Amino acid sequence: MSKRIDKVLIEQPEVEAFVKRIAADINRDYAGKKVMLICVLKGAFIFLADLVRELEIECEVDFMAVSSYEGEHSTGVVRILKDLDSDISGKHVIIVEDIVDTGLTLDHLTSLLWTRNPASIKVCTAFDKPSRRKIDCTVDYIGRSIPDEFIVGYGLDYNQYFRNIPFVAVLADDAEETDE
Ligand code: 5GP
């Protein structure tokens, strides 16, 4: 059984515009500094790729993989599947997330990264679902806040599919699933 797209929530031009806006903010905030961008795999890979190409400051990129979701549901347990390759001590870190939902993943990650003595940590997310927050966490750069809906596209998946669609969509309810 496969899911199908029910509606487009955010069109591609709007995504492109918020990437440019966030990059301009980062270029301004970190002018004259070097940053270490930490891409949280897999969902943030497209956002990271778009964002770095708009940055004019010097930046390094590293990747971390964490898992908290199965299908549409949080397991409540955050597992580190792939750790960073580099040492972040003394560096200005920006965590690049696909979406902040309950905030549990971000809270866990931020606490972990602080133990490695970076100079600073800021958080950048493509999408934010503030109504779902279970834990207070600071998000410094937000592409677009969205209502409480499960989204796919622009790197975000449903069971590993739909990451490649260039806009953001909402899937149809289970009752409307199709075998096609
Ligand atoms: P949190 O720990 O904030 O509840 O969840 C963060 C992670 O859950 C995100 O990095 C993302 O992988 C996944 N997630 C949360 N909401 C959505 C959503 O609407 N769509 C998709 N595809 N993943 C989501």
mmCIF file of C-alpha atoms and ligand atoms in Angstrom:
data_model
loop_
_atom_site.group_PDB
_atom_site.id
_atom_site.type_symbol
_atom_site.label_atom_id
_atom_site.label_comp_id
_atom_site.label_asym_id
_atom_site.label_seq_id
_atom_site.Cartn_x
_atom_site.Cartn_y
_atom_site.Cartn_z
ATOM 1 C CA MET A 1 0.000 0.000 0.000
ATOM 2 C CA SER A 2 1.399 3.429 -0.844
ATOM 3 C CA LYS A 3 0.546 6.930 0.315
ATOM 4 C CA ARG A 4 -0.357 9.717 -2.050
ATOM 5 C CA ILE A 5 -0.007 13.472 -1.869
ATOM 6 C CA ASP A 6 -3.192 15.182 -0.743
ATOM 7 C CA LYS A 7 -2.207 18.837 -1.065
ATOM 8 C CA VAL A 8 0.762 21.136 -1.584
ATOM 9 C CA LEU A 9 1.447 23.106 1.590
ATOM 10 C CA ILE A 10 4.453 25.184 0.499
ATOM 11 C CA GLU A 11 5.350 25.887 -3.130
ATOM 12 C CA GLN A 12 8.950 25.757 -4.360
ATOM 13 C CA PRO A 13 9.397 29.552 -4.782
ATOM 14 C CA GLU A 14 8.470 30.089 -1.138
ATOM 15 C CA VAL A 15 11.092 27.549 -0.077
ATOM 16 C CA GLU A 16 13.707 29.263 -2.246
ATOM 17 C CA ALA A 17 12.810 32.620 -0.711
ATOM 18 C CA PHE A 18 13.161 31.458 2.889
ATOM 19 C CA VAL A 19 16.512 29.801 2.161
ATOM 20 C CA LYS A 20 17.805 33.142 0.824
ATOM 21 C CA ARG A 21 16.388 35.009 3.826
ATOM 22 C CA ILE A 22 18.023 32.669 6.358
ATOM 23 C CA ALA A 23 21.347 32.729 4.481
ATOM 24 C CA ALA A 24 21.311 36.547 4.521
ATOM 25 C CA ASP A 25 20.680 36.484 8.289
ATOM 26 C CA ILE A 26 23.547 34.025 8.866
ATOM 27 C CA ASN A 27 25.890 36.016 6.590
ATOM 28 C CA ARG A 28 25.103 39.095 8.663
ATOM 29 C CA ASP A 29 25.254 37.435 12.120
ATOM 30 C CA TYR A 30 28.538 35.619 11.453
ATOM 31 C CA ALA A 31 30.300 38.232 9.311
ATOM 32 C CA GLY A 32 34.069 37.799 9.718
ATOM 33 C CA LYS A 33 33.657 34.432 11.505
ATOM 34 C CA LYS A 34 33.906 30.802 10.426
ATOM 35 C CA VAL A 35 31.029 28.440 11.085
ATOM 36 C CA MET A 36 30.581 24.691 11.325
ATOM 37 C CA LEU A 37 27.248 23.618 9.874
ATOM 38 C CA ILE A 38 25.966 20.337 11.255
ATOM 39 C CA CYS A 39 23.414 18.754 8.960
ATOM 40 C CA VAL A 40 21.006 16.424 10.738
ATOM 41 C CA LEU A 41 20.479 13.528 8.360
ATOM 42 C CA LYS A 42 18.602 12.517 6.502
ATOM 43 C CA GLY A 43 15.866 15.122 6.364
ATOM 44 C CA ALA A 44 18.054 18.252 6.260
ATOM 45 C CA PHE A 45 20.306 17.248 3.356
ATOM 46 C CA ILE A 46 18.511 19.279 0.697
ATOM 47 C CA PHE A 47 18.068 22.330 2.927
ATOM 48 C CA LEU A 48 21.771 22.199 3.859
ATOM 49 C CA ALA A 49 22.795 21.934 0.197
ATOM 50 C CA ASP A 50 20.665 24.935 -0.753
ATOM 51 C CA LEU A 51 21.713 26.956 2.288
ATOM 52 C CA VAL A 52 25.502 26.556 1.919
ATOM 53 C CA ARG A 53 25.350 27.777 -1.662
ATOM 54 C CA GLU A 54 23.872 31.056 -0.414
ATOM 55 C CA LEU A 55 26.472 31.550 2.327
ATOM 56 C CA GLU A 56 29.312 33.999 1.792
ATOM 57 C CA ILE A 57 31.066 33.349 5.107
ATOM 58 C CA GLU A 58 33.663 30.604 5.528
ATOM 59 C CA CYS A 59 31.992 27.374 6.540
ATOM 60 C CA GLU A 60 32.684 23.727 7.203
ATOM 61 C CA VAL A 61 30.013 21.050 6.887
ATOM 62 C CA ASP A 62 29.619 17.847 8.868
ATOM 63 C CA PHE A 63 26.820 15.325 9.172
ATOM 64 C CA MET A 64 25.066 13.533 11.980
ATOM 65 C CA ALA A 65 22.295 10.977 11.716
ATOM 66 C CA VAL A 66 19.704 10.516 14.426
ATOM 67 C CA SER A 67 16.510 8.547 14.506
ATOM 68 C CA SER A 68 13.362 9.204 16.469
ATOM 69 C CA TYR A 69 10.552 8.397 14.056
ATOM 70 C CA GLU A 70 9.020 5.244 12.607
ATOM 71 C CA GLY A 71 6.438 6.121 9.948
ATOM 72 C CA GLU A 72 4.523 9.133 11.242
ATOM 73 C CA HIS A 73 5.102 8.492 14.951
ATOM 74 C CA SER A 74 7.887 9.537 17.282
ATOM 75 C CA THR A 75 9.368 6.606 19.178
ATOM 76 C CA GLY A 76 10.352 9.059 21.919
ATOM 77 C CA VAL A 77 13.895 7.644 21.852
ATOM 78 C CA VAL A 78 16.632 9.523 20.018
ATOM 79 C CA ARG A 79 19.382 7.256 18.698
ATOM 80 C CA ILE A 80 22.678 8.516 17.243
ATOM 81 C CA LEU A 81 23.105 6.523 14.046
ATOM 82 C CA LYS A 82 26.108 8.462 12.737
ATOM 83 C CA ASP A 83 28.307 10.789 14.740
ATOM 84 C CA LEU A 84 30.324 13.773 13.485
ATOM 85 C CA ASP A 85 33.689 13.190 11.828
ATOM 86 C CA SER A 86 35.141 16.439 13.151
ATOM 87 C CA ASP A 87 36.030 18.043 16.469
ATOM 88 C CA ILE A 88 33.749 21.016 17.165
ATOM 89 C CA SER A 89 35.602 22.441 20.171
ATOM 90 C CA GLY A 90 36.060 26.196 19.903
ATOM 91 C CA LYS A 91 33.900 26.376 16.770
ATOM 92 C CA HIS A 92 30.741 28.324 16.025
ATOM 93 C CA VAL A 93 28.219 25.561 15.363
ATOM 94 C CA ILE A 94 24.936 25.881 13.509
ATOM 95 C CA ILE A 95 22.704 22.820 13.697
ATOM 96 C CA VAL A 96 20.769 22.509 10.440
ATOM 97 C CA GLU A 97 17.480 20.652 10.969
ATOM 98 C CA ASP A 98 14.670 19.732 8.594
ATOM 99 C CA ILE A 99 11.863 20.269 11.109
ATOM 100 C CA VAL A 100 11.455 20.909 14.822
ATOM 101 C CA ASP A 101 8.366 19.142 16.093
ATOM 102 C CA THR A 102 8.273 18.113 19.793
ATOM 103 C CA GLY A 103 11.800 19.519 20.172
ATOM 104 C CA LEU A 104 13.058 16.318 21.817
ATOM 105 C CA THR A 105 15.579 15.522 19.081
ATOM 106 C CA LEU A 106 16.962 19.041 19.111
ATOM 107 C CA ASP A 107 17.155 19.195 22.898
ATOM 108 C CA HIS A 108 19.052 15.917 22.985
ATOM 109 C CA LEU A 109 21.414 16.941 20.192
ATOM 110 C CA THR A 110 22.121 20.383 21.622
ATOM 111 C CA SER A 111 22.929 18.948 25.063
ATOM 112 C CA LEU A 112 25.244 16.394 23.498
ATOM 113 C CA LEU A 113 27.067 18.961 21.358
ATOM 114 C CA TRP A 114 27.579 21.365 24.290
ATOM 115 C CA THR A 115 29.608 18.625 26.042
ATOM 116 C CA ARG A 116 32.125 18.947 23.181
ATOM 117 C CA ASN A 117 32.949 22.593 24.038
ATOM 118 C CA PRO A 118 31.968 24.547 20.926
ATOM 119 C CA ALA A 119 32.319 28.354 21.040
ATOM 120 C CA SER A 120 28.593 28.696 20.334
ATOM 121 C CA ILE A 121 25.591 26.740 19.081
ATOM 122 C CA LYS A 122 22.690 28.120 17.090
ATOM 123 C CA VAL A 123 19.848 26.230 15.488
ATOM 124 C CA CYS A 124 18.489 26.619 11.985
ATOM 125 C CA THR A 125 15.443 24.715 10.762
ATOM 126 C CA ALA A 126 13.596 24.675 7.469
ATOM 127 C CA PHE A 127 10.237 24.000 9.150
ATOM 128 C CA ASP A 128 8.816 24.438 12.625
ATOM 129 C CA LYS A 129 5.701 22.997 14.264
ATOM 130 C CA PRO A 130 5.483 25.165 17.411
ATOM 131 C CA SER A 131 2.087 23.795 18.471
ATOM 132 C CA ARG A 132 3.639 20.344 18.984
ATOM 133 C CA ARG A 133 6.467 21.402 21.294
ATOM 134 C CA LYS A 134 6.990 19.192 24.370
ATOM 135 C CA ILE A 135 10.190 20.850 25.499
ATOM 136 C CA ASP A 136 11.293 24.456 25.358
ATOM 137 C CA CYS A 137 14.110 24.916 22.866
ATOM 138 C CA THR A 138 15.579 27.939 21.148
ATOM 139 C CA VAL A 139 15.402 27.939 17.369
ATOM 140 C CA ASP A 140 17.386 30.841 15.929
ATOM 141 C CA TYR A 141 16.551 30.630 12.219
ATOM 142 C CA ILE A 142 13.187 29.313 10.979
ATOM 143 C CA GLY A 143 12.210 28.903 7.344
ATOM 144 C CA ARG A 144 8.479 28.480 7.791
ATOM 145 C CA SER A 145 6.209 27.652 10.702
ATOM 146 C CA ILE A 146 3.548 25.123 9.816
ATOM 147 C CA PRO A 147 0.387 23.786 11.454
ATOM 148 C CA ASP A 148 0.249 20.344 13.070
ATOM 149 C CA GLU A 149 0.391 18.285 9.894
ATOM 150 C CA PHE A 150 2.811 15.574 8.783
ATOM 151 C CA ILE A 151 4.714 16.969 5.826
ATOM 152 C CA VAL A 152 6.880 15.399 3.138
ATOM 153 C CA GLY A 153 9.148 16.740 0.414
ATOM 154 C CA TYR A 154 12.193 19.029 0.360
ATOM 155 C CA GLY A 155 14.169 16.266 2.109
ATOM 156 C CA LEU A 156 11.425 15.095 4.456
ATOM 157 C CA ASP A 157 10.163 11.552 4.055
ATOM 158 C CA TYR A 158 7.365 9.170 4.755
ATOM 159 C CA ASN A 159 9.018 5.764 5.304
ATOM 160 C CA GLN A 160 12.018 7.013 3.253
ATOM 161 C CA TYR A 161 9.974 8.114 0.229
ATOM 162 C CA PHE A 162 8.951 11.582 -1.027
ATOM 163 C CA ARG A 163 12.264 13.246 -0.026
ATOM 164 C CA ASN A 164 12.889 14.216 -3.644
ATOM 165 C CA ILE A 165 9.821 16.332 -4.304
ATOM 166 C CA PRO A 166 10.915 19.988 -4.519
ATOM 167 C CA PHE A 167 7.883 21.424 -2.708
ATOM 168 C CA VAL A 168 6.266 20.546 0.636
ATOM 169 C CA ALA A 169 3.149 18.426 0.722
ATOM 170 C CA VAL A 170 0.717 16.748 3.073
ATOM 171 C CA LEU A 171 -0.213 13.109 2.540
ATOM 172 C CA ALA A 172 -3.743 11.797 2.276
ATOM 173 C CA ASP A 173 -5.287 10.136 5.335
ATOM 174 C CA ASP A 174 -4.901 6.352 5.754
ATOM 175 C CA ALA A 175 -8.537 5.881 4.784
ATOM 176 C CA GLU A 176 -7.709 7.346 1.386
ATOM 177 C CA GLU A 177 -4.649 5.162 0.768
ATOM 178 C CA THR A 178 -4.339 3.683 -2.671
ATOM 179 C CA ASP A 179 -2.515 0.683 -4.129
ATOM 180 C CA GLU A 180 -1.625 2.550 -7.316
HETATM 181 P P1 5GP B 1 11.063 16.080 17.234
HETATM 182 O O1 5GP B 1 12.104 15.368 18.045
HETATM 183 O O2 5GP B 1 11.212 17.574 17.223
HETATM 184 O O3 5GP B 1 9.673 15.651 17.633
HETATM 185 O O4 5GP B 1 11.182 15.541 15.769
HETATM 186 C C1 5GP B 1 12.200 15.895 14.931
HETATM 187 C C2 5GP B 1 12.305 14.949 13.776
HETATM 188 O O5 5GP B 1 11.092 14.244 13.534
HETATM 189 C C3 5GP B 1 12.583 15.711 12.508
HETATM 190 O O6 5GP B 1 13.959 15.934 12.352
HETATM 191 C C4 5GP B 1 11.981 14.813 11.450
HETATM 192 O O7 5GP B 1 12.923 13.841 11.061
HETATM 193 C C5 5GP B 1 10.822 14.129 12.159
HETATM 194 N N1 5GP B 1 9.544 14.828 11.865
HETATM 195 C C6 5GP B 1 8.830 15.606 12.696
HETATM 196 N N2 5GP B 1 7.733 16.084 12.096
HETATM 197 C C7 5GP B 1 7.770 15.621 10.836
HETATM 198 C C8 5GP B 1 6.912 15.789 9.693
HETATM 199 O O8 5GP B 1 5.892 16.491 9.682
HETATM 200 N N3 5GP B 1 7.296 15.129 8.563
HETATM 201 C C9 5GP B 1 8.399 14.349 8.487
HETATM 202 N N4 5GP B 1 8.659 13.751 7.323
HETATM 203 N N5 5GP B 1 9.235 14.170 9.541
HETATM 204 C C10 5GP B 1 8.918 14.805 10.699
#
